[in-house]
Tab-separated table of C-alpha atoms in Angstrom:
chain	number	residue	atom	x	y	z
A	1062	UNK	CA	74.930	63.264	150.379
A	1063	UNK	CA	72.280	65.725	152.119
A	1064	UNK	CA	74.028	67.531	154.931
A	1065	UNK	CA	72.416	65.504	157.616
A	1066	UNK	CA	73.698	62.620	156.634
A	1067	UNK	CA	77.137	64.048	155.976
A	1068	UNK	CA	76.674	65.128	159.787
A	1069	UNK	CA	75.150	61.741	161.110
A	1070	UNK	CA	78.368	60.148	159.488
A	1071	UNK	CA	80.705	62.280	161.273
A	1072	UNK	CA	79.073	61.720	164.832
A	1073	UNK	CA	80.031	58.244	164.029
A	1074	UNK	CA	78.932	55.830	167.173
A	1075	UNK	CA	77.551	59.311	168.629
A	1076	UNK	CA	73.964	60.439	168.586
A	1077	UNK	CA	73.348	63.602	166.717
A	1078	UNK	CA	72.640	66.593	168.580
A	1079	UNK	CA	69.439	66.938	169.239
A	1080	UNK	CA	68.871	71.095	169.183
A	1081	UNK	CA	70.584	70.794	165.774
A	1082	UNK	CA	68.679	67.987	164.081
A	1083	UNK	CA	65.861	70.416	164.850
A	1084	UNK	CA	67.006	73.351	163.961
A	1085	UNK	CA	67.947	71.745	160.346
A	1086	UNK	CA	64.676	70.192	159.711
A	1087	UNK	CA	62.941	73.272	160.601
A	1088	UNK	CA	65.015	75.328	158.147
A	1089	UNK	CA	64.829	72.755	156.054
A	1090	UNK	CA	60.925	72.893	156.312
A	1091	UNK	CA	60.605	76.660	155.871
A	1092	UNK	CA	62.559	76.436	152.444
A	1093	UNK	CA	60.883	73.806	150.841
A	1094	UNK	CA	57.311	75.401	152.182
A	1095	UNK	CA	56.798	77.581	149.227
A	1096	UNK	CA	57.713	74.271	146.630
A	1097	UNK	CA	56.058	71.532	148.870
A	1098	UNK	CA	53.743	73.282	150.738
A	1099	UNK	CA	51.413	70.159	151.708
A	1100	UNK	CA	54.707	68.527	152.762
A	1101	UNK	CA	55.974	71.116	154.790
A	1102	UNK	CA	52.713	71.581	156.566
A	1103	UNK	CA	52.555	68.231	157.828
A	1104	UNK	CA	56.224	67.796	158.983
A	1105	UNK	CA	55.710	71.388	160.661
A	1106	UNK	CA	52.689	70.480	162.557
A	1107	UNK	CA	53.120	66.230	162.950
A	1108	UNK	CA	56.771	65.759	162.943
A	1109	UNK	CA	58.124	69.143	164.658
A	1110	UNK	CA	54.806	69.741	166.907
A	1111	UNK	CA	55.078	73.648	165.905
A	1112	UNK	CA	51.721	75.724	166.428
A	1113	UNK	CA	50.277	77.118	163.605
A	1114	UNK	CA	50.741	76.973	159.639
A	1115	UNK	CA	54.055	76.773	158.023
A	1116	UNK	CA	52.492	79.184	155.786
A	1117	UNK	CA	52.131	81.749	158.508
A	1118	UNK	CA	55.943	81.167	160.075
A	1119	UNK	CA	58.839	83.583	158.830
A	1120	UNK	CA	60.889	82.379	156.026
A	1121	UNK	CA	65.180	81.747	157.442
A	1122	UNK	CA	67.593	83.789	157.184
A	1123	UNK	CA	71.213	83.255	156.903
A	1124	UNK	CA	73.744	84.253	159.748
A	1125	UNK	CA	77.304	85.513	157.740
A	1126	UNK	CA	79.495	82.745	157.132
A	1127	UNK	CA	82.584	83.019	159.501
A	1128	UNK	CA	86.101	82.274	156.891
A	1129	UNK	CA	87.497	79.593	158.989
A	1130	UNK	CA	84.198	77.465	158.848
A	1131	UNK	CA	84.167	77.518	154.788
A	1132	UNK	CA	88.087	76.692	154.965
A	1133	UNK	CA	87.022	73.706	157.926
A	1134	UNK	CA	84.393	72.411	155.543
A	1135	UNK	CA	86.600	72.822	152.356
A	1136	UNK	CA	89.544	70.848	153.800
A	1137	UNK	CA	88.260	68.083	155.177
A	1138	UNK	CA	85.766	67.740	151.546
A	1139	UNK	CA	88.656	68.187	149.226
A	1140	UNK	CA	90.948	65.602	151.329
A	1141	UNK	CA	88.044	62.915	151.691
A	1142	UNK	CA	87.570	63.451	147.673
A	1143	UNK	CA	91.613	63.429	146.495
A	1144	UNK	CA	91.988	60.380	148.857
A	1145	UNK	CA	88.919	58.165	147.487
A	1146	UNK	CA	90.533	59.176	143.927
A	1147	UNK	CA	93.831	58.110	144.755
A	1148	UNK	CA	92.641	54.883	146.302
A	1149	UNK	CA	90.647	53.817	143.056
A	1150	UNK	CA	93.513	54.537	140.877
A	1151	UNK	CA	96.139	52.411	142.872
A	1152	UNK	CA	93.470	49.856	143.856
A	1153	UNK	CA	94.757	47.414	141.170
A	1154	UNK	CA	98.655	47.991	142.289
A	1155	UNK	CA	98.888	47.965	145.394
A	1156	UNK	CA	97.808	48.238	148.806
A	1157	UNK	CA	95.653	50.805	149.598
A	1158	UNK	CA	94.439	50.712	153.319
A	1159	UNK	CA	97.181	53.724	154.826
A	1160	UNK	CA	97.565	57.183	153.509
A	1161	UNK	CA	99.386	60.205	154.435
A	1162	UNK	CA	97.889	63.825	154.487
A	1163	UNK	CA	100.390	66.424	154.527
A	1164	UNK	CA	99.359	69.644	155.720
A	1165	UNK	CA	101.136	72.957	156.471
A	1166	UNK	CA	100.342	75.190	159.573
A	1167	UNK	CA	102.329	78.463	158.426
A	1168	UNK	CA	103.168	80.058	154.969
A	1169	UNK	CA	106.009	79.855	153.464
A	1170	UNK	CA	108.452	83.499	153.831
A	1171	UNK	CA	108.230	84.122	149.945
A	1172	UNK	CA	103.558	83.345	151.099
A	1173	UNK	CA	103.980	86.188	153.333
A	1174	UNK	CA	105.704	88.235	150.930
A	1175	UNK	CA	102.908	87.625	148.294
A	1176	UNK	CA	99.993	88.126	150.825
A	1177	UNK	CA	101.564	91.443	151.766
A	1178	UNK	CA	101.456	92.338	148.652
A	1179	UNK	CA	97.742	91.545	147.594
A	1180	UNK	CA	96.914	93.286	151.146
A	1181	UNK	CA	98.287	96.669	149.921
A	1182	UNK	CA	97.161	96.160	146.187
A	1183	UNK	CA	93.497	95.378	148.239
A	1184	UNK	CA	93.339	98.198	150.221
A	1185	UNK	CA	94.466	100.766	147.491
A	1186	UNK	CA	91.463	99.715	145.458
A	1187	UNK	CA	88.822	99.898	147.478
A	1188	UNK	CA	88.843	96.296	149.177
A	1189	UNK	CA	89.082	94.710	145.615
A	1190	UNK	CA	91.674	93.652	143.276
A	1191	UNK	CA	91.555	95.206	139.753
A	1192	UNK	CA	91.544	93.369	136.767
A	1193	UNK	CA	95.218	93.728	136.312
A	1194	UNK	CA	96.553	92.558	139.639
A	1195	UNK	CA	98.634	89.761	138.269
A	1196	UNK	CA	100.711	92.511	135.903
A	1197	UNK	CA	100.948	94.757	138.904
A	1198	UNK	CA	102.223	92.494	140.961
A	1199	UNK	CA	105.019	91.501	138.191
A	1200	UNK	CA	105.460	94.716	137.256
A	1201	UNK	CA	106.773	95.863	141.003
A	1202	UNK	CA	109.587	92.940	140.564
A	1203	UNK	CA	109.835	92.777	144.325
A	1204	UNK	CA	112.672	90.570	145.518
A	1205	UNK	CA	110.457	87.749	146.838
A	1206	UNK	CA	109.455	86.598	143.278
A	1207	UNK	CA	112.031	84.972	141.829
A	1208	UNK	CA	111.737	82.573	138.853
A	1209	UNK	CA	111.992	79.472	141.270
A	1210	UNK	CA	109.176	80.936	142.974
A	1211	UNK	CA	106.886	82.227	140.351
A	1212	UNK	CA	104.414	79.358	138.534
A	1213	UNK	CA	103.501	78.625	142.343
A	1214	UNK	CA	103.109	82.395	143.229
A	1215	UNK	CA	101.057	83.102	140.466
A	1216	UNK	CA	98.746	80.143	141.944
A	1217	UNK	CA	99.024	80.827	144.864
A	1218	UNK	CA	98.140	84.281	144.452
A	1219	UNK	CA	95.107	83.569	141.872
A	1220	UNK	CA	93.638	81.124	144.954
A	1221	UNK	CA	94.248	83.824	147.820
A	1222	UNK	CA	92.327	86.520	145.135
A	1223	UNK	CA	89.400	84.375	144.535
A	1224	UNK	CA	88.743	83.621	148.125
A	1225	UNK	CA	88.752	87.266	149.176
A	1226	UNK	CA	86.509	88.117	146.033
A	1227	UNK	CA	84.191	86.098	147.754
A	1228	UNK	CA	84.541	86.131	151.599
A	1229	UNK	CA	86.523	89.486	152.134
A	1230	UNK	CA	89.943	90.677	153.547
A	1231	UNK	CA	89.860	87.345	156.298
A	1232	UNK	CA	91.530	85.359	152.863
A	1233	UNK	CA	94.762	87.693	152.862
A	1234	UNK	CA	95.112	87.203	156.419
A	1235	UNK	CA	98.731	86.367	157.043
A	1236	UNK	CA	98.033	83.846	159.599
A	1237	UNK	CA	96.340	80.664	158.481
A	1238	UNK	CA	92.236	80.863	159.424
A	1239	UNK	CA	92.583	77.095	160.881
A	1240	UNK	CA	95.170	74.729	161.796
A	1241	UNK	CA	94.817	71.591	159.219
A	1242	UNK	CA	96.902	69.684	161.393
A	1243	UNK	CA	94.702	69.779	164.380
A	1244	UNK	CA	91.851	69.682	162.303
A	1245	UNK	CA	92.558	66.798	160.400
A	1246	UNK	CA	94.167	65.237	162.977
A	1247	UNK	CA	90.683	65.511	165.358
A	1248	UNK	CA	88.456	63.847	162.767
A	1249	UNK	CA	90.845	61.054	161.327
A	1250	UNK	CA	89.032	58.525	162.047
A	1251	UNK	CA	86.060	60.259	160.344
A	1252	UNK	CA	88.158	60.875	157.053
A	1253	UNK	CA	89.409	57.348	156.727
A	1254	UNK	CA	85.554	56.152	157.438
A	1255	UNK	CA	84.222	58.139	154.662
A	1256	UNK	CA	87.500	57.793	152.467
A	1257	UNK	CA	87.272	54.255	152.262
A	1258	UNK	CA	90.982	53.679	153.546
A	1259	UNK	CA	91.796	51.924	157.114
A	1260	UNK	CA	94.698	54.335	158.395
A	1261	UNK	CA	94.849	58.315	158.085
A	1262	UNK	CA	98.197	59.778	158.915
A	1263	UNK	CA	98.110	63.378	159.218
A	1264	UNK	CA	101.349	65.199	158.429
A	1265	UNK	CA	103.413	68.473	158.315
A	1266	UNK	CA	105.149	69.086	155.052
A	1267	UNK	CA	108.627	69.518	157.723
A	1268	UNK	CA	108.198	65.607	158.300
A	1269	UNK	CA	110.919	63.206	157.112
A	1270	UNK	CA	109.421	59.850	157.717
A	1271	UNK	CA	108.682	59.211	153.793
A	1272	UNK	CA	111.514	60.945	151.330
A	1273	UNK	CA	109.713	60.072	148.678
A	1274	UNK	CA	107.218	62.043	149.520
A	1275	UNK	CA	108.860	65.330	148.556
A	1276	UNK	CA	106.373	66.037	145.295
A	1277	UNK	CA	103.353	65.829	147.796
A	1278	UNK	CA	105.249	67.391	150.509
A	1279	UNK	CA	105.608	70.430	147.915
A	1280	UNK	CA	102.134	71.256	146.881
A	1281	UNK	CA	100.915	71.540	150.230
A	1282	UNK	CA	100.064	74.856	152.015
A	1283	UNK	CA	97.455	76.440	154.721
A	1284	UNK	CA	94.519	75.428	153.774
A	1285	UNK	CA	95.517	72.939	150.529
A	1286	UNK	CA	96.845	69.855	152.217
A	1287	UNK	CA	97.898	66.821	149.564
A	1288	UNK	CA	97.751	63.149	150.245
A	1289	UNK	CA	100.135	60.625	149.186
A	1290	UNK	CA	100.552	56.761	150.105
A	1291	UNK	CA	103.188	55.265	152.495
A	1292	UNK	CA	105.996	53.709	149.645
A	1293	UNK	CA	105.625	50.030	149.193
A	1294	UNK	CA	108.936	48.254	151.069
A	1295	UNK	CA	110.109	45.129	149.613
C-alpha cells in the first residue's frame, strides 16, 4: 500500500488534506521525472497546473526525520501487522472480532539502568557503540543485571543500539519518544479498520482486567507494544 492510500485510509470518513495531497504528488512527480519523464511532465503541467517543465524544477530534498515520527509510524505498522497475524491464526478457533494491545508508557527501573549504561558507553566512543558493547556491558557486572533480567536486557539493549546506530542519541533517551497509549488509543478505530478486527482495546502492561494475559503483558515496553485476545469465557 502506496503511502497515500495508507493516509486516505487513516482519514477514514475525512477528506484528505488538501496542501498535503499536493505536496505528495508533487514530490512524488519530481522523483519519478528522471524514470518517467513524459509522465511526470504531463501530471506537472495538466494535473498540478505548475508553470514550466518538470525538467527545469529542482529535484526534493529530504527534511531530517524527527525520532518520535519513525517510532509513531513503527508502532502503529508493527501492531496493525502482529494483530492481522494473530487473527488468521485463531480464525478457525475462535472468535476473533476484540483484541487487546498492551503498551507501556515508562521503562522498567532495571530499562533505565541499561539505557544509562549504553549512554555512557555512547558518549565515551565518540557517539557510537564499539563492536564489543555487549561484553562491556557484562563485563562491568553492574547490579541491575541479574540473571532474571538478562536474555531480555541483552534484547533490549541490542534494539536500543540499533536504533541509535541509525537515528542518533534521541534512541537512548531515558524517557519514551511517544506515549503508545495515547497514540494507539487516538487512532483505534483506524487500527481495528485496517486490522480486520471489530474492537481495539488499548492497554497498559499495569492492567489487571485479563490475568491471563501476563506472557503478553511481559514482552511489552516503550515503543514494542504486544497484542493478545480477550480469553474465551464459558
Amino acid at each position: 500500500m502506496c503511502i497515500r492510500d495508507r493516509y486516505k485510509l487513516a482519514c477514514e470518513s475525512n477528506n484528505m488534506h488538501a496542501d498535503l495531497v499536493r505536496r505528495y504528488t508533487t514530490t512524488i512527480t519530481l522523483l519519478m521525472q528522471p524514470l518517467a519523464p513524459h509522465v511526470s511532465e504531463h501530471i506537472w503541467t495538466e494535473v498540478l497546473g505548475e508553470k514550466g517543465s518538470v525538467v527545469n524544477a529542482p529535484f526534493p530534498t529530504a527534511d531530517p526525520i524527527e525520532y518520535s515520527m519513525h517510532v509513531a509510524s513503527r508502532v502503529i505498522a508493527d501492531v496493525c501487522k502482529e494483530i492481522r497475524i494473530q487473527a488468521q491464526k485463531n480464525a478457525k478457533k475462535r472468535n476473533v472480532d476484540e483484541i487487546c494491545v498492551y503498551v507501556a508508557t515508562t521503562f522498567l527501573p532495571w530499562q533505565m539502568s541499561a539505557l544509562e549504561t549504553l549512554k555512557r558507553i555512547y558518549a565515551a566512543n565518540g557517539n557510537s557503540f564499539p563492536a564489543d558493547t555487549t561484553k562491556q556491558v557484562q563485563a562491568a557486572k553492574e547490579s541491575w543485571l541479574t540473571k532474571e533480567v538478562m536474555p531480555d536486557a541483552m534484547a533490549f539493549m541490542a534494539f536500543i543500539r540499533q536504533n541509535a546506530e541509525k537515528y542518533g542519541e534521541d534512541a537512548i533517551g531515558s524517557t519514551p519518544s511517544i506515549d503508545d497509549a495515547d497514540l494507539l488509543s487516538s487512532i483505534a478505530e483506524y487500527v481495528a479498520k485496517t486490522s480486520g478486527v471489530q474492537k481495539v482495546h488499548v492497554l497498559t502492561r499495569e492492567d489487571e482486567t485479563y490475568p491471563e494475559h501476563k506472557s503478553a503483558k511481559s514482552k511489552v515496553r516503550p515503543g514494542e507494544p504486544s497484542v493478545a485476545f480477550p480469553p474465551v469465557r464459558k
